[in-house]
Coordinates of C-alpha atoms and ligand atoms in Angstrom, one line a residue:
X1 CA 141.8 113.7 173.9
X2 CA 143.8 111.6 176.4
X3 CA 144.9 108.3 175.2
X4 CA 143.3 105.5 177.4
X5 CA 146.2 103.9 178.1
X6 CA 145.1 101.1 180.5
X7 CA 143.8 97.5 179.5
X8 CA 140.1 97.8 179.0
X9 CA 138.1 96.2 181.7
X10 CA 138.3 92.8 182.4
X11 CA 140.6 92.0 180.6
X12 CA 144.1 91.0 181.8
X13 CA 147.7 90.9 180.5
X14 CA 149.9 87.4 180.7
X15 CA 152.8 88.7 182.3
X16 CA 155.7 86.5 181.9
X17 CA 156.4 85.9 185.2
X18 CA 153.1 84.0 184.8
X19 CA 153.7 82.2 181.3
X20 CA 155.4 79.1 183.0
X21 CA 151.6 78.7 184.9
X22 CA 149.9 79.1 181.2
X23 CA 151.8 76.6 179.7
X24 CA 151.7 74.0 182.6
X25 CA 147.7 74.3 182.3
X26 CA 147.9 73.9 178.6
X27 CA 150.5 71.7 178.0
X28 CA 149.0 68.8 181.0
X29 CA 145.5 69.4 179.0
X30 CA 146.7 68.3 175.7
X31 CA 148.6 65.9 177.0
X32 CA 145.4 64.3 179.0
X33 CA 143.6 64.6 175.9
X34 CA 146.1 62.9 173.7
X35 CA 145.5 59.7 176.3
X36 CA 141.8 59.8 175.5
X37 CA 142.6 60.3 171.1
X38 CA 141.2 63.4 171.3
X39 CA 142.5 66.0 168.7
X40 CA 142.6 69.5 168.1
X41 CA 140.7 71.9 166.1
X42 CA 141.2 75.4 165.8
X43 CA 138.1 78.0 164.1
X44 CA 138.0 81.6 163.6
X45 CA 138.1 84.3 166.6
X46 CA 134.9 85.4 165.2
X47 CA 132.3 83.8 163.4
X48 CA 128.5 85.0 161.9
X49 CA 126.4 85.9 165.0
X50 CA 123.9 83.7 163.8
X51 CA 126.6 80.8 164.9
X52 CA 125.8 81.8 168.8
X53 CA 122.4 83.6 168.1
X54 CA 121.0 80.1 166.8
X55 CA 123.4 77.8 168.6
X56 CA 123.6 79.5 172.0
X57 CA 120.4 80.4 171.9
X58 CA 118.2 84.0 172.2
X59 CA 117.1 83.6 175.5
X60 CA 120.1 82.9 176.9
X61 CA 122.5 86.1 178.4
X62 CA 125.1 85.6 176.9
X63 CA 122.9 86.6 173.2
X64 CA 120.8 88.6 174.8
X65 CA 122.9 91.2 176.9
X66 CA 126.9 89.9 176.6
X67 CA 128.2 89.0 172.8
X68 CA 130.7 91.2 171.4
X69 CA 128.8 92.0 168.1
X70 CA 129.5 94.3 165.6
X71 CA 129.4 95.3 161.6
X72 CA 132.6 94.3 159.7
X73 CA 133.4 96.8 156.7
X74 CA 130.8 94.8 154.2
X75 CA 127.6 95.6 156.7
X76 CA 127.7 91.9 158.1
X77 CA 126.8 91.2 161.8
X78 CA 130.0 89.0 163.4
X79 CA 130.7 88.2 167.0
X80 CA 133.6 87.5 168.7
X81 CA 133.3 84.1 169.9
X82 CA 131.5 84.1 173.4
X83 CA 132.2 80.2 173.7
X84 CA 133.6 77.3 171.4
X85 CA 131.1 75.2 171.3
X86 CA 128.9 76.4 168.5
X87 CA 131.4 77.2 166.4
X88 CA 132.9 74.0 166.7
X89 CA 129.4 73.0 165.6
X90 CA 129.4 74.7 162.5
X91 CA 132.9 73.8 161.8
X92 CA 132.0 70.3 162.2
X93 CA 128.9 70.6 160.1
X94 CA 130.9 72.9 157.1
X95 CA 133.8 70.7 156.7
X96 CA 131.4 67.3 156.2
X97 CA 133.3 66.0 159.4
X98 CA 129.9 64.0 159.9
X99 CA 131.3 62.0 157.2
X100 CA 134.3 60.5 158.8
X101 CA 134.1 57.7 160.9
X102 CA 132.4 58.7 164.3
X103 CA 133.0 59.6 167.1
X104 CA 135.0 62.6 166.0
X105 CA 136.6 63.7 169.1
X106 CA 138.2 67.1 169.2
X107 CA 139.9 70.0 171.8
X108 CA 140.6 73.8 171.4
X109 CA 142.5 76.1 173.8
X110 CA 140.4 79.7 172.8
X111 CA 140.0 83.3 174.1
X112 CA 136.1 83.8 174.5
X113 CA 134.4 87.5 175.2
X114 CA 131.4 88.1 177.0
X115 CA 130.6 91.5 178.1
X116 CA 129.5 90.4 181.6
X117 CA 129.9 92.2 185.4
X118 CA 133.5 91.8 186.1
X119 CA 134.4 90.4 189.4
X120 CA 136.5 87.4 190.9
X121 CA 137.3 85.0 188.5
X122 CA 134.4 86.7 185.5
X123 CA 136.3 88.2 182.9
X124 CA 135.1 90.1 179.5
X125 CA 138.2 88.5 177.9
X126 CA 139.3 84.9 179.1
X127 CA 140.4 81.7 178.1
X128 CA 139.0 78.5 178.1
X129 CA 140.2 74.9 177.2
X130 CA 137.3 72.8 176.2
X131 CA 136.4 69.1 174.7
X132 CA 133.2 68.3 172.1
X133 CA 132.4 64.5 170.7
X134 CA 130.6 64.4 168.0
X135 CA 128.7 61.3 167.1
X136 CA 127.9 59.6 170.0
X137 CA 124.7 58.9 171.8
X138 CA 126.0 56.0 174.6
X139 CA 126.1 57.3 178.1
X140 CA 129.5 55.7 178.5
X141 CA 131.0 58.6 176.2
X142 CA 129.3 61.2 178.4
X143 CA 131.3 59.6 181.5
X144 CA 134.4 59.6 179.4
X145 CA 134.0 63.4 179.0
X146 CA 133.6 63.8 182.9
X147 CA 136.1 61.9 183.4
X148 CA 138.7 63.6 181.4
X149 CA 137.8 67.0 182.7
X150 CA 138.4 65.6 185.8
X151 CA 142.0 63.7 185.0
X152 CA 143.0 67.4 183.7
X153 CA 142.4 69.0 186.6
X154 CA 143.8 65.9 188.9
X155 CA 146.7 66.1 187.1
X156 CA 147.2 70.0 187.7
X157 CA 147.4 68.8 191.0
X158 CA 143.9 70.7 192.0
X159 CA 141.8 69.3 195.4
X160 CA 139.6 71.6 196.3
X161 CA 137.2 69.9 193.7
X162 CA 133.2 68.8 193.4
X163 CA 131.5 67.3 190.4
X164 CA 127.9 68.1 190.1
X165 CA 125.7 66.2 187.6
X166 CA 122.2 66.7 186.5
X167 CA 120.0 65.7 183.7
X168 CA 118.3 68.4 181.6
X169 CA 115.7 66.0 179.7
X170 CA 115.2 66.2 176.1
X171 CA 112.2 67.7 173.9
X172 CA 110.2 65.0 175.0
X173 CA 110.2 65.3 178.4
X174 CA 111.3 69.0 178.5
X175 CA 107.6 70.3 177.8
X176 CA 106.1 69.1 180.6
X177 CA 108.2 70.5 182.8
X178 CA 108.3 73.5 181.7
X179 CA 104.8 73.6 181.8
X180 CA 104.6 73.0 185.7
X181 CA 107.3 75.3 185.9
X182 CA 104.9 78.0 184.2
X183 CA 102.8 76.9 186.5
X184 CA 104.7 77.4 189.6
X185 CA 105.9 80.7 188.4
X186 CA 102.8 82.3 187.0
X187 CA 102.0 83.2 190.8
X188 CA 105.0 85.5 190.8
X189 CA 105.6 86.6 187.8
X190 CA 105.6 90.6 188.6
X191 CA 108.3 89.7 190.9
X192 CA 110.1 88.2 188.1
X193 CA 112.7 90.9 186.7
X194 CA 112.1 91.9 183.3
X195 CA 114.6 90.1 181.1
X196 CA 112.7 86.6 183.1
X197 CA 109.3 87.9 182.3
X198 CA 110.1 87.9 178.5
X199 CA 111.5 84.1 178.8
X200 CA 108.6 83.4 180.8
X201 CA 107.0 82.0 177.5
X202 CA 109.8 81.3 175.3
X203 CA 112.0 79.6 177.6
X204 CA 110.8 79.5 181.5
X205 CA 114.1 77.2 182.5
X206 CA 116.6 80.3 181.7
X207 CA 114.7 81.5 184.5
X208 CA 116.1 79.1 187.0
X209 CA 119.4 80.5 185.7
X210 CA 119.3 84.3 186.1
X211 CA 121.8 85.8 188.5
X212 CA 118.7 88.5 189.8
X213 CA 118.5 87.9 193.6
X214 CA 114.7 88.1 193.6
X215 CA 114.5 85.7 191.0
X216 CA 116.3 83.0 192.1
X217 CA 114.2 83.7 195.6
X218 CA 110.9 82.5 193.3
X219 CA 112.8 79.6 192.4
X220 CA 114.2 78.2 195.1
X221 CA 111.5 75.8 195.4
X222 CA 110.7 75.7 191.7
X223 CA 109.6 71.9 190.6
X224 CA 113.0 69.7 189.4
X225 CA 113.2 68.3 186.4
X226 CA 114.6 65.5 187.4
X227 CA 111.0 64.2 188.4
X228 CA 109.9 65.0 184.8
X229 CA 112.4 62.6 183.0
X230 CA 111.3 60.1 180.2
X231 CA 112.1 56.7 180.2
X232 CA 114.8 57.6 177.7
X233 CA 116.6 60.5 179.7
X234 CA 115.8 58.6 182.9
X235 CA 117.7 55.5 181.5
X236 CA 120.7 57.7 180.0
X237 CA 121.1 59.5 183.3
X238 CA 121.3 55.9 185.4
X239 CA 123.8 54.5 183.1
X240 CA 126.3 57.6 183.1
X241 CA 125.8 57.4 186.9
X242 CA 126.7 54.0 186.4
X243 CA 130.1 54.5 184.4
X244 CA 131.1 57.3 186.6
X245 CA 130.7 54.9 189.7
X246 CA 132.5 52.3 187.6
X247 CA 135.0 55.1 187.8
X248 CA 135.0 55.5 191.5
X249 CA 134.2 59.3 190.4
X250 CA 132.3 61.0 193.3
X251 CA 129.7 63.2 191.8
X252 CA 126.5 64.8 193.8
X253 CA 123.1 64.8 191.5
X254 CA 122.1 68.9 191.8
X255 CA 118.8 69.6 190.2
X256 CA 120.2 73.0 190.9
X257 CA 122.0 73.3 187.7
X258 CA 120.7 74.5 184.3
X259 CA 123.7 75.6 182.8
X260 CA 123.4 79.2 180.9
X261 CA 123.2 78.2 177.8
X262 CA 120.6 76.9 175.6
X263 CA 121.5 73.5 173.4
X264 CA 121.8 71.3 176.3
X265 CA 119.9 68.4 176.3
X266 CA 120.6 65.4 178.7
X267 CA 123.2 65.0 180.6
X268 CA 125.2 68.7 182.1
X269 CA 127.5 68.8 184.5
X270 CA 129.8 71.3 186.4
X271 CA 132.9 71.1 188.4
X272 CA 133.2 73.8 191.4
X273 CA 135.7 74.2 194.1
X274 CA 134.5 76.9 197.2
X275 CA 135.0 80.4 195.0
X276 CA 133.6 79.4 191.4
X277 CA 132.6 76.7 188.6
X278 CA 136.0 76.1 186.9
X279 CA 134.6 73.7 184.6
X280 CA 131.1 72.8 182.9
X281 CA 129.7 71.2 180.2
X282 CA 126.8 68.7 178.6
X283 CA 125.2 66.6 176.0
X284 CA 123.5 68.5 173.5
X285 CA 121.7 66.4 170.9
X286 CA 119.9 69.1 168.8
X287 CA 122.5 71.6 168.0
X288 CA 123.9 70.0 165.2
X289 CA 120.4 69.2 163.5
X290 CA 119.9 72.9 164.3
X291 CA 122.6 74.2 162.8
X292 CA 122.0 72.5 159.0
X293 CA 123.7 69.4 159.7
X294 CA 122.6 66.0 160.0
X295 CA 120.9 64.0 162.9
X296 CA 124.0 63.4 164.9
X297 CA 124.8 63.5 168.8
X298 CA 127.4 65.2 170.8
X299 CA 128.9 66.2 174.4
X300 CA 131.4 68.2 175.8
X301 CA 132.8 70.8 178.5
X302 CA 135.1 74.0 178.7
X303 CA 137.3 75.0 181.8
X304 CA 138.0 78.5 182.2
X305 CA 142.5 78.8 182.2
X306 CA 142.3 82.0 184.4
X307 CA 139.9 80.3 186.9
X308 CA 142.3 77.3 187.0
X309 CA 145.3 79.4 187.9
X310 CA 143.6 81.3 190.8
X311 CA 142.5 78.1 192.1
X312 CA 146.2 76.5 191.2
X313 CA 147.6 79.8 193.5
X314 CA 145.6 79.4 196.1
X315 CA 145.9 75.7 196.6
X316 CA 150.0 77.1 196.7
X317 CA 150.2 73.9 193.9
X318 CA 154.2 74.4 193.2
X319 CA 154.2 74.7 189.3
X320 CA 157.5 73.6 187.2
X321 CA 159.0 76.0 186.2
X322 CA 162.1 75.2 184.3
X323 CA 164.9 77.1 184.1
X324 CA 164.8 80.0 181.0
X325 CA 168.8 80.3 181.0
X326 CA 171.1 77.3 181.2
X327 CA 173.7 79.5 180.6
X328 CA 175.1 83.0 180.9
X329 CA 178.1 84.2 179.7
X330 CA 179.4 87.2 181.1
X331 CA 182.5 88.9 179.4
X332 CA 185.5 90.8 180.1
X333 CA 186.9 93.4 177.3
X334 CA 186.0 93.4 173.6
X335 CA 187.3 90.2 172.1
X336 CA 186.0 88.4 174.9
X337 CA 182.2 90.3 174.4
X338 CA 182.8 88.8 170.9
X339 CA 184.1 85.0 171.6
X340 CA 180.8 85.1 174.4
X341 CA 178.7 86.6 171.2
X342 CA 179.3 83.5 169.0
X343 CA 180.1 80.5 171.9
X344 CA 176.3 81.5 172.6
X345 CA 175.4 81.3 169.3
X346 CA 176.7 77.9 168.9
X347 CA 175.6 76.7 172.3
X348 CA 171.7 77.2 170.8
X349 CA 172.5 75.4 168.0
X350 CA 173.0 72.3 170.6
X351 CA 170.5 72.9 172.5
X352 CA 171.5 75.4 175.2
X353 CA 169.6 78.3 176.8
X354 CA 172.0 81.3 176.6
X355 CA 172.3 84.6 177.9
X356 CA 174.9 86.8 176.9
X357 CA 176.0 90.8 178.3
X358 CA 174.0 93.1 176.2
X359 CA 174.1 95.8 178.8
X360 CA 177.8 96.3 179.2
X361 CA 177.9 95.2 182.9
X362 CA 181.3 94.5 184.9
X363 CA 181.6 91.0 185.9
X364 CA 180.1 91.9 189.1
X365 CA 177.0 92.9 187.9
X366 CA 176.7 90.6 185.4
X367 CA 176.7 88.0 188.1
X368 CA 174.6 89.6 189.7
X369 CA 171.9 89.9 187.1
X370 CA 172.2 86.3 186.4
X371 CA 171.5 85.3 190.0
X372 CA 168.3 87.2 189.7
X373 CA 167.5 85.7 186.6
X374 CA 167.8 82.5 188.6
X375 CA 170.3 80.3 185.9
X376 CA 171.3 77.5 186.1
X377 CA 175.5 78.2 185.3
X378 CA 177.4 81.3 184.6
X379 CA 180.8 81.6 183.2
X380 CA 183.0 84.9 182.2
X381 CA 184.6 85.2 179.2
X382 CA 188.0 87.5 179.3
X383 CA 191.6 87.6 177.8
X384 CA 192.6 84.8 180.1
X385 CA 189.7 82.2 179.1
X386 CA 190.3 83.1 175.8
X387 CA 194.5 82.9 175.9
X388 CA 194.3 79.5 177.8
X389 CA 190.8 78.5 175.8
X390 CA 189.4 77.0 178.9
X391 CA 186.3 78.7 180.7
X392 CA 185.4 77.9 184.8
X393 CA 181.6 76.9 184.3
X394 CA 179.9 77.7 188.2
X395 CA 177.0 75.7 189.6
X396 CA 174.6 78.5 190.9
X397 CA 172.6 76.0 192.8
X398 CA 175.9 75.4 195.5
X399 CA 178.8 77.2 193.3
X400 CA 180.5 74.3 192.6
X401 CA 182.5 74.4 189.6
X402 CA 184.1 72.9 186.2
X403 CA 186.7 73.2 184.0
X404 CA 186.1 72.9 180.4
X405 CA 187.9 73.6 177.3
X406 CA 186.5 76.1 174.5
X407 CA 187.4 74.2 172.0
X408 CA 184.9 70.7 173.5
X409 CA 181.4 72.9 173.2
X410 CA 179.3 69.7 173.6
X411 CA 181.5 69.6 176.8
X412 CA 180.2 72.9 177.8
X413 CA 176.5 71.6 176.9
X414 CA 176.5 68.6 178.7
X415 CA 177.7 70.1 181.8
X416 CA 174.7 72.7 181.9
X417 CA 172.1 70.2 180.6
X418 CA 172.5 67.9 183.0
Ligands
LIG1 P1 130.4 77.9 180.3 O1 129.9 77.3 181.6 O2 129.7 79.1 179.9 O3 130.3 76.8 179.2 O4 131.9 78.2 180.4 C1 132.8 77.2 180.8 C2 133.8 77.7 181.8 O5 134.5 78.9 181.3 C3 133.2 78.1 183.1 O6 133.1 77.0 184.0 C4 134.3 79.0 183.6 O7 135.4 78.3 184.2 C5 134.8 79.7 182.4 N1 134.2 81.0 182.2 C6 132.9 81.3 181.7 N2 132.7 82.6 181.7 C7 133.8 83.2 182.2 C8 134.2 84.5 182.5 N3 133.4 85.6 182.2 N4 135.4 84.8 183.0 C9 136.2 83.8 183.3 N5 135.9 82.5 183.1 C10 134.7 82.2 182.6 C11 130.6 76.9 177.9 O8 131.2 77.8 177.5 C12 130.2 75.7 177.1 N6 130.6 76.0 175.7 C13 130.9 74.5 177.6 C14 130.5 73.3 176.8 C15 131.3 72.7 175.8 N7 129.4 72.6 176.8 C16 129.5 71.6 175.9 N8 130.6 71.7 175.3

């Protein structure tokens, strides 16, 4: 049988022409989230499918139709994880973290795996960077949240951007509106496609999140929850409005949004440009209690990294990409090969990105290759360098050059570092 030798669908390689664009997306994440004290955390690739089962909830597609489940070698279910948020959950909960003082504020950078339809921007395999607070019920913590996924993704230099905020209610308020939602769907249920008609009981709101065409035609006009608020949710929702205004964050209120995942409760929000969501998130009171662990409050997002590059490439947002060689050192004959061999050597020790001739080029080529490699200096090693121990360092950027002695290295270094 033929190997398969390509990638298997939707899923991508990181090329490392690209890394520079991972790292900026990283890198400005953690260091926005360092500004707000929030650390990281880092939990298994795959955890007990009950985790997202339970915590992600069975009516949700992502349990029912897209987890990455399987038996491990001792007969137990395990998933790869499909999102961080309820394993970050039972992480909290396992390691007593409820015990510390609160909030506990937290941040992963994870691959997550959903077996979903792959098109633009929806990936089996992909990456997301995400935020949970634990222990927290005040609105202004919910703002905070919004507001630091949207410093990250100001920061990455992004436009193109709109926050949309809506309020899910909580199991007070929830019940009646899903009863008039019954209500308002019973007329067409046989419309409904199947998975919807088996949440029709369970869980009628996953209906208003179903990607079926003909369902979310029977919605469209569905009742809003939004009119179906407590006092309490109604209350939360004006004060994180507040905050975010206090902000000067724009935000639209989009009773349009139900997010596709169970545990939210209260506040949820989403940040879009004109292809995709690139960020979403939202309160979610119960989980924790759900999971086994005490009565305690939380909130949180996740932005997808490969959804933020796209959008970073087609803004045409110029990202740094530092130079990989300060230095190459070409050679001429054997003992000059050697002298390059160990200057290199020493130049890392200070500090210095070198590149030495592995391929046995001629000077010509080797210069060559080092403008393509796009460094920042070259210099060529050869009997003469080596009988007068001086070497001509060249500018690449206008070929201006210098002068420096072998014998000075920290010379050499603070030429090409500067
Ligand atoms: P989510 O909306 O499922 O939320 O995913 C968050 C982000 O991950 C999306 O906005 C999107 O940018 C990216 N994403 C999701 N699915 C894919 C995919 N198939 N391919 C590429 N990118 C994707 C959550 O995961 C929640 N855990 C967020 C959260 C944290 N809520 C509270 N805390």
């Amino acid at each position: 049988m033929a190997i398969e030798l390509q990638a298997p669908k939707g899923t991508k390689d990181m090329l490392p022409q690209d890394a520079h664009k991972w790292n900026y997306v990283e890198n400005t994440f953690k260091n926005v989230a360092k500004t707000y004290g929030i650390r990281e955390m880092r939990t298994p690739i795959f955890e007990h499918t009950e985790v997202f089962s339970r915590g992600v909830g069975d009516t949700t597609d992502i349990v029912q139709k897209e987890m990455y489940t399987f038996k491990d070698k001792g007969d137990r279910s395990v998933t790869l994880k499909p999102e961080g948020t309820a394993a970050f959950v039972r992480a909290f909960i396992e390691n007593r973290l409820f015990n510390e003082a609160q909030p506990t504020k937290l941040y992963y950078i994870i691959p997550a795996f959903r077996y979903e339809n792959v098109q633009k921007g929806r990936l089996r395999q992909f990456h997301q960077c995400g935020v949970e607070v634990f222990g927290s019920k005040e609105p202004s913590i919910d703002a905070e949240v919004i507001a630091m996924a949207m410093e990250t993704l100001k920061e990455l230099g992004l436009k193109d951007l709109h926050l949309h905020i809506n309020n899910l209610g909580c199991p007070n308020c929830r019940p009646k509106y899903n009863e008039a939602l019954k209500k308002f769907l019973a007329d067409n249920y046989d419309g409904l496609c199947d998975t919807c008609k088996s949440r029709f009981e369970k869980n009628p709101m996953r209906i208003l999140d179903c990607k079926e065409k003909k369902c979310q035609e029977i919605t469209k006009n569905a009742p809003i929850i939004l009119d179906f608020m407590c006092e309490e949710c109604d209350t939360h929702f004006n004060k994180v409005k507040e905050y975010l205004d206090i902000l000067g964050l724009p935000y639209t209120v989009d009773p349009g949004i139900v997010r596709g995942l169970d545990y939210y409760t209260k506040t949820i929000f989403e940040i879009l440009n004109s292809d995709f969501t690139v960020c979403g998130g939202g309160r979610y009171d119960k989980l924790i209690e759900e999971l086994g662990g005490p009565e305690m409050q939380a909130v949180g997002f996740a932005m997808g990294i490969e959804r933020l590059i796209m959008t970073l490439d087609k803004e045409g947002i110029e990202i740094p990409n530092e130079n990989l060689v300060d230095l190459y050192i070409g050679d001429r004959g054997e003992d000059g090969k050697k002298y390059a061999f160990k200057l290199a050597h020493d130049l890392r020790d200070l500090g210095v990105n070198c590149e030495i001739n592995h391929m046995g080029r001629s000077v010509k080529a080797a210069m060559k290759f080092a403008n393509k490699l796009g460094v920042a200096f070259t210099t060529i090693l050869g009997e003469d360098e080596l009988q007068n121990e001086k070497i001509t360092l060249k500018r690449m950027s206008d070929g201006e050059t210098f002068e420096v002695s072998l014998k000075t290295i920290e010379e050499i270094k603070n030429i090409v570092k500067c």
